[in-house]
Amino acid sequence: IKLFRISSDLIPFGSHPVNTITWWHDYQDHFERLGDKIKKAGIRVSMHPGQYTVLNSKNPEVVDKAVLELQYHARLLDTLGVDQSHKLILHIGGVYGNKAEAASNFIGAYRNLPEEVKRRLIIENDDRSFTIEDVLQISEVCGAPVVFDNLHHHINPPMEQCTDYEWILRCRQTWTSMDGKQKIHYSQQKEQALPGSHSDTIFIDSFLEYYQQIVELAPDIMLEVKDKNLSAVKCNHVLQAEATGKQLEVEWARYKYYVLSKDARAYQSIRELLKDKDAPVAKEFHRIVENSLLLPENPGAQVNAAQHVWGYFSKDSTLSEKKRYETLMEDYTQGKISINLVKNHLLKCATARQQDYLIHSLYFYL
């Protein structure tokens, strides 16, 4: 994974006056070590200040707090020692009944920002107020690079009709060599949810269809998705000359008991698929996993998977562990409790025995 978003909560109350700790000084050694890891791994990091960071607010106090928040984020990246290509992403803000005035207010506030903030700040279209066309017009005046967000664009398109490729190409012109590679945001709409809600996972067929439309532009693609790194690894698998069965064994070790808990046939299908260690099977592998994600809970499959996991320590379990397991399983089969209570007990048993193979299994976390 070469793109990583750092939480704004890394330093509690980072921009609040209550925080009088000089964290950038007191923890400088820690930040330098983190920065070295980032640079050695070739990772590009970014931060996305929260929804209350509004530069174009009509309330001067809100603007002042937004500036402090941006300064905190910029200082954090500076303390890591990473260059200008590591960015802060921000929406323009509200319209407040007059979009032209709101855009002008943003530009005015942007121009007054400290240089250490401006060199990192990039601006993004949103799903309600400012379209990609609006943001490009603002960029022409203030000079901030533009991030294209495909889902926001789908929900809130401009009057001018262009393909995503064309909009991304236009955004590309706002990026300088100092800003690094052009960056876009890609996400998928969650079904039966409010517009703009990110899907639980990135479905590879839709992703690949979109990717083929923009591949020659070669932007950095930040995925916005609930399962975060899992989708990033998945997309890398299907793009990098398609991973082979041998390369997918590590991923299968993480997914296997989760898939078994959803559908034994899917579990068996993947086992058969991975027998050919040299075949490029990443797409089919992840399609089967994705289909498993969509299945409703099957109590029989859940019991089967739990029994497999319990088998790792059933022989050396304590009497209380065994009794607890049997009680939980009985209660689950009778519909009295959720499967998560069973999983919690199994994870506790695995942790007590330092069973890393199980501890790292996605069975416990999805």
Coordinates of C-alpha atoms in Angstrom, one line a residue:
I1 CA 0.0 0.0 0.0
K2 CA 1.6 3.3 -1.1
L3 CA -1.1 5.8 0.0
F4 CA -2.2 6.2 3.6
R5 CA -4.5 8.6 5.3
I6 CA -3.4 9.7 8.8
S7 CA -6.1 10.3 11.4
S8 CA -6.7 13.8 12.4
D9 CA -7.0 12.5 16.0
L10 CA -3.3 11.5 16.2
I11 CA -2.8 14.3 18.7
P12 CA -5.8 14.7 20.9
F13 CA -7.2 18.3 20.8
G14 CA -4.4 19.1 18.4
S15 CA -5.5 22.6 17.6
H16 CA -7.4 23.4 20.8
P17 CA -6.1 26.0 23.2
V18 CA -6.5 23.4 26.0
N19 CA -3.6 21.5 24.5
T20 CA -0.5 23.4 25.7
I21 CA 1.9 20.5 25.1
T22 CA 4.7 21.2 22.6
W23 CA 4.1 17.7 21.1
W24 CA 6.1 18.5 17.9
H25 CA 9.1 19.1 20.2
D26 CA 8.5 16.7 23.0
Y27 CA 7.9 13.7 20.7
Q28 CA 10.2 14.8 17.9
D29 CA 12.2 11.5 18.0
H30 CA 9.1 9.5 17.6
F31 CA 7.9 11.5 14.6
E32 CA 11.3 11.3 13.0
R33 CA 11.2 7.5 13.3
L34 CA 7.7 7.4 11.8
G35 CA 8.8 9.8 9.0
D36 CA 11.8 7.5 8.2
K37 CA 9.5 4.5 7.9
I38 CA 7.2 6.4 5.6
K39 CA 10.0 7.5 3.4
K40 CA 11.8 4.1 3.3
A41 CA 8.5 2.4 2.4
G42 CA 7.8 4.9 -0.4
I43 CA 4.4 5.7 1.1
R44 CA 2.6 9.0 0.4
V45 CA 0.6 10.1 3.4
S46 CA -2.2 12.7 3.6
M47 CA -4.7 14.1 6.2
H48 CA -8.3 15.2 5.8
P49 CA -9.3 17.7 8.4
G50 CA -12.9 17.2 9.6
Q51 CA -16.2 18.7 8.5
Y52 CA -15.9 21.6 11.0
T53 CA -12.8 23.0 9.3
V54 CA -14.6 25.6 7.2
L55 CA -12.5 28.4 5.7
N56 CA -15.4 30.2 3.9
S57 CA -17.7 30.4 7.0
K58 CA -19.4 33.8 7.6
N59 CA -18.5 33.4 11.2
P60 CA -14.9 34.8 11.8
E61 CA -14.5 32.6 14.8
V62 CA -15.1 29.5 12.8
V63 CA -12.6 30.6 10.2
D64 CA -10.0 31.3 12.9
K65 CA -10.5 27.8 14.3
A66 CA -10.3 26.3 10.8
V67 CA -6.9 28.0 10.3
L68 CA -5.6 26.7 13.6
E69 CA -6.8 23.2 12.6
L70 CA -5.0 23.4 9.3
Q71 CA -1.9 24.7 11.0
Y72 CA -2.0 21.7 13.3
H73 CA -2.3 19.3 10.4
A74 CA 0.5 21.0 8.5
R75 CA 2.8 21.0 11.5
L76 CA 2.2 17.3 12.0
L77 CA 3.3 16.5 8.5
D78 CA 6.2 18.9 8.8
T79 CA 7.3 17.1 12.0
L80 CA 7.3 13.8 10.1
G81 CA 9.8 15.4 7.8
V82 CA 7.8 14.5 4.6
D83 CA 7.9 16.7 1.6
Q84 CA 5.2 18.9 -0.1
S85 CA 3.7 15.9 -2.0
H86 CA 2.1 14.8 1.3
K87 CA -1.1 16.7 1.4
L88 CA -4.0 18.1 3.4
I89 CA -7.4 17.7 1.7
L90 CA -10.2 20.2 2.2
H91 CA -13.7 20.9 0.9
I92 CA -14.6 24.5 0.0
G93 CA -17.4 24.7 2.6
G94 CA -21.0 25.9 2.5
V95 CA -22.8 28.0 0.0
Y96 CA -24.8 30.1 2.5
G97 CA -27.3 31.2 -0.1
N98 CA -24.7 32.8 -2.4
K99 CA -22.2 30.4 -4.1
A100 CA -20.2 33.2 -5.7
E101 CA -19.7 35.0 -2.4
A102 CA -18.9 31.7 -0.6
A103 CA -16.3 30.9 -3.2
S104 CA -14.8 34.4 -2.9
N105 CA -14.7 34.1 0.9
F106 CA -12.8 30.8 0.5
I107 CA -10.3 32.4 -1.8
G108 CA -9.8 35.3 0.6
A109 CA -9.2 33.0 3.5
Y110 CA -6.9 30.8 1.5
R111 CA -4.7 33.8 0.5
N112 CA -4.3 34.6 4.2
L113 CA -3.2 31.1 5.2
P114 CA 0.4 30.6 6.4
E115 CA 2.7 29.3 3.6
E116 CA 3.3 26.0 5.5
V117 CA -0.4 25.3 5.1
K118 CA -0.8 26.5 1.5
R119 CA 2.0 24.4 0.2
R120 CA 0.2 21.3 1.4
L121 CA -3.5 22.2 0.9
I122 CA -5.5 20.7 -1.9
I123 CA -9.2 21.1 -2.6
E124 CA -11.9 18.7 -3.4
N125 CA -15.4 18.7 -5.0
D126 CA -18.1 17.7 -2.6
D127 CA -21.5 16.0 -2.9
R128 CA -23.8 19.0 -2.1
S129 CA -22.4 22.4 -2.7
F130 CA -19.3 22.8 -4.9
T131 CA -19.0 20.8 -8.1
I132 CA -15.7 19.9 -9.7
E133 CA -16.3 22.8 -12.2
D134 CA -16.7 25.2 -9.2
V135 CA -13.6 23.9 -7.5
L136 CA -11.5 24.2 -10.7
Q137 CA -12.7 27.8 -11.0
I138 CA -11.6 28.5 -7.5
S139 CA -8.3 26.8 -8.2
E140 CA -7.7 29.1 -11.1
V141 CA -7.7 32.1 -8.8
C142 CA -6.0 30.7 -5.7
G143 CA -3.7 28.1 -7.2
A144 CA -4.5 25.2 -5.0
P145 CA -4.3 21.7 -6.7
V146 CA -7.7 20.0 -7.2
V147 CA -8.7 16.5 -6.1
F148 CA -11.4 14.8 -8.2
D149 CA -13.8 12.7 -6.2
N150 CA -15.8 10.3 -8.5
L151 CA -18.7 9.6 -6.1
H152 CA -19.2 13.3 -5.1
H153 CA -19.1 14.1 -8.8
H154 CA -21.8 11.5 -9.6
I155 CA -24.0 12.9 -6.9
N156 CA -23.3 16.6 -7.6
P157 CA -22.4 17.0 -11.2
P158 CA -21.8 20.4 -12.9
M159 CA -23.8 21.8 -15.7
E160 CA -20.9 21.2 -18.1
Q161 CA -21.0 17.6 -19.2
C162 CA -17.6 15.9 -19.5
T163 CA -16.4 12.4 -18.8
D164 CA -14.5 11.6 -15.6
Y165 CA -11.4 11.2 -17.7
E166 CA -11.8 14.8 -19.0
W167 CA -12.4 16.2 -15.6
I168 CA -9.4 14.4 -14.1
L169 CA -7.3 15.6 -17.0
R170 CA -8.3 19.2 -16.2
C171 CA -7.6 18.7 -12.6
R172 CA -4.2 17.4 -13.5
Q173 CA -3.2 20.8 -14.9
T174 CA -3.6 22.3 -11.4
W175 CA -0.8 20.1 -10.0
T176 CA 2.9 21.2 -10.1
S177 CA 6.0 18.9 -9.8
M178 CA 6.4 20.1 -6.2
D179 CA 2.9 18.8 -5.4
G180 CA 3.8 15.3 -6.5
K181 CA 1.7 13.0 -8.6
Q182 CA -1.9 13.9 -9.2
K183 CA -4.3 12.4 -6.7
I184 CA -8.0 11.4 -7.0
H185 CA -10.5 9.9 -4.7
Y186 CA -12.4 6.7 -5.7
S187 CA -15.3 5.2 -3.9
Q188 CA -18.5 3.3 -4.6
Q189 CA -22.0 4.0 -3.4
K190 CA -23.3 1.7 -0.7
E191 CA -26.6 0.1 -1.8
Q192 CA -29.8 1.1 0.1
A193 CA -28.0 3.9 1.9
L194 CA -28.0 7.7 1.7
P195 CA -26.3 9.1 -1.4
G196 CA -22.6 9.6 -0.7
S197 CA -22.4 6.7 1.7
H198 CA -19.3 4.7 1.0
S199 CA -19.6 1.0 0.3
D200 CA -18.3 -1.6 2.8
T201 CA -15.8 -2.9 0.2
I202 CA -14.6 -1.9 -3.3
F203 CA -16.1 -4.4 -5.8
I204 CA -13.4 -5.2 -8.2
D205 CA -15.4 -5.5 -11.4
S206 CA -16.7 -1.9 -11.1
F207 CA -13.3 -0.7 -10.0
L208 CA -11.6 -2.3 -13.0
E209 CA -14.1 -0.9 -15.4
Y210 CA -13.5 2.6 -14.0
Y211 CA -9.7 2.2 -13.9
Q212 CA -9.5 1.2 -17.5
Q213 CA -11.1 4.6 -18.4
I214 CA -8.4 6.6 -16.7
V215 CA -5.4 4.3 -16.7
E216 CA -3.3 6.3 -19.1
L217 CA -3.5 9.3 -16.8
A218 CA -1.9 7.2 -14.0
P219 CA -3.1 9.2 -11.0
D220 CA -2.6 8.2 -7.4
I221 CA -5.9 6.7 -6.4
M222 CA -7.0 7.0 -2.8
L223 CA -9.8 4.5 -2.0
E224 CA -12.5 5.8 0.4
V225 CA -14.2 2.6 1.7
K226 CA -15.3 1.1 5.0
D227 CA -12.9 -1.8 5.0
K228 CA -9.9 0.5 4.2
N229 CA -6.7 -1.5 3.7
L230 CA -8.5 -4.7 2.7
S231 CA -9.8 -3.1 -0.5
A232 CA -6.5 -1.5 -1.2
V233 CA -4.7 -4.8 -1.1
K234 CA -7.5 -6.3 -3.2
C235 CA -7.2 -3.7 -5.9
N236 CA -3.4 -4.0 -5.9
H237 CA -3.8 -7.8 -6.4
V238 CA -6.0 -7.4 -9.5
L239 CA -3.9 -4.6 -11.0
Q240 CA -0.3 -5.9 -10.6
A241 CA -0.4 -8.3 -13.5
E242 CA -3.0 -10.2 -11.4
A243 CA -1.6 -12.1 -8.4
T244 CA -1.1 -15.8 -8.7
G245 CA -2.4 -18.6 -6.4
K246 CA 0.9 -18.7 -4.6
Q247 CA 0.8 -14.9 -3.9
L248 CA -2.7 -15.2 -2.6
E249 CA -2.0 -17.8 0.0
V250 CA -1.2 -15.2 2.6
E251 CA -4.5 -13.4 1.9
W252 CA -6.4 -16.6 1.9
A253 CA -5.1 -17.4 5.4
R254 CA -6.7 -14.2 6.6
Y255 CA -10.0 -14.8 4.9
K256 CA -10.5 -18.5 5.1
Y257 CA -12.5 -18.9 8.3
Y258 CA -14.6 -15.8 7.5
V259 CA -15.5 -17.3 4.1
L260 CA -16.2 -20.7 5.8
S261 CA -18.6 -18.9 8.2
K262 CA -20.6 -17.6 5.3
D263 CA -20.6 -20.5 2.8
A264 CA -18.7 -23.8 2.8
R265 CA -19.1 -24.1 -1.0
A266 CA -17.3 -20.8 -1.4
Y267 CA -14.6 -22.0 0.9
Q268 CA -14.1 -25.1 -1.1
S269 CA -14.1 -23.2 -4.4
I270 CA -11.3 -21.0 -3.3
R271 CA -9.3 -24.0 -2.1
E272 CA -9.6 -25.6 -5.5
L273 CA -8.8 -22.3 -7.2
L274 CA -5.5 -21.9 -5.3
K275 CA -4.2 -25.4 -6.1
D276 CA -2.6 -24.0 -9.3
K277 CA 0.1 -21.9 -7.7
D278 CA 1.1 -20.1 -10.9
A279 CA -2.3 -19.2 -12.3
P280 CA -3.4 -15.6 -12.3
V281 CA -6.5 -16.0 -10.2
A282 CA -6.8 -12.8 -8.2
K283 CA -10.0 -11.6 -9.9
E284 CA -11.8 -14.9 -9.4
F285 CA -10.5 -15.2 -5.8
H286 CA -11.8 -11.8 -4.8
R287 CA -15.1 -12.3 -6.6
I288 CA -15.8 -15.3 -4.5
V289 CA -14.8 -13.4 -1.3
E290 CA -17.0 -10.5 -2.4
N291 CA -20.0 -12.8 -3.0
S292 CA -19.5 -14.3 0.5
L293 CA -19.6 -10.8 2.0
L294 CA -23.1 -10.3 0.5
L295 CA -24.6 -13.5 1.9
P296 CA -27.0 -13.3 4.9
E297 CA -25.9 -15.0 8.1
N298 CA -26.2 -18.8 7.9
P299 CA -26.2 -20.3 11.4
G300 CA -25.1 -23.7 10.2
A301 CA -22.1 -22.2 8.4
Q302 CA -21.3 -20.1 11.5
V303 CA -21.3 -23.2 13.7
N304 CA -19.1 -25.0 11.3
A305 CA -16.5 -22.3 11.2
A306 CA -16.5 -21.8 15.0
Q307 CA -15.9 -25.5 15.4
H308 CA -12.9 -25.4 13.0
V309 CA -11.4 -22.5 15.0
W310 CA -12.1 -24.1 18.3
G311 CA -10.2 -27.2 17.0
Y312 CA -6.9 -25.2 17.3
F313 CA -7.1 -25.3 21.1
S314 CA -9.8 -27.7 22.1
K315 CA -7.3 -30.3 23.3
D316 CA -5.4 -28.0 25.7
S317 CA -8.4 -25.8 26.7
T318 CA -9.1 -25.3 30.4
L319 CA -12.3 -26.7 31.8
S320 CA -13.8 -23.1 32.2
E321 CA -12.8 -22.3 28.5
K322 CA -14.5 -25.5 27.3
K323 CA -17.6 -24.9 29.4
R324 CA -17.9 -21.3 28.2
Y325 CA -17.5 -22.4 24.6
E326 CA -20.2 -25.1 24.8
T327 CA -22.6 -22.7 26.6
L328 CA -22.1 -20.0 24.0
M329 CA -22.5 -22.4 21.1
E330 CA -25.7 -23.8 22.6
D331 CA -27.1 -20.3 23.2
Y332 CA -26.2 -19.3 19.6
T333 CA -27.9 -22.3 18.0
Q334 CA -31.0 -21.5 20.0
G335 CA -30.9 -17.9 18.8
K336 CA -30.3 -16.4 22.2
I337 CA -27.0 -14.6 21.4
S338 CA -25.1 -13.2 18.4
I339 CA -22.2 -15.1 16.8
N340 CA -20.0 -12.2 17.9
L341 CA -20.0 -13.4 21.5
V342 CA -18.8 -16.8 20.3
K343 CA -16.1 -15.1 18.3
N344 CA -15.0 -13.0 21.2
H345 CA -14.4 -16.1 23.3
L346 CA -12.5 -17.8 20.5
L347 CA -10.3 -14.8 20.0
K348 CA -9.6 -14.6 23.8
C349 CA -8.5 -18.3 23.7
A350 CA -6.3 -17.7 20.6
T351 CA -4.8 -14.6 22.2
A352 CA -4.0 -16.5 25.5
R353 CA -2.0 -19.0 23.4
Q354 CA -0.4 -16.4 21.1
Q355 CA -2.0 -18.1 18.1
D356 CA -1.0 -15.4 15.6
Y357 CA -2.4 -17.3 12.6
L358 CA -5.8 -17.0 14.2
I359 CA -5.4 -13.6 15.8
H360 CA -4.7 -12.1 12.4
S361 CA -7.7 -13.9 10.8
L362 CA -10.4 -11.6 9.5
Y363 CA -13.0 -14.0 10.9
F364 CA -12.9 -12.1 14.1
Y365 CA -13.1 -8.6 12.6
L366 CA -15.5 -8.6 9.7

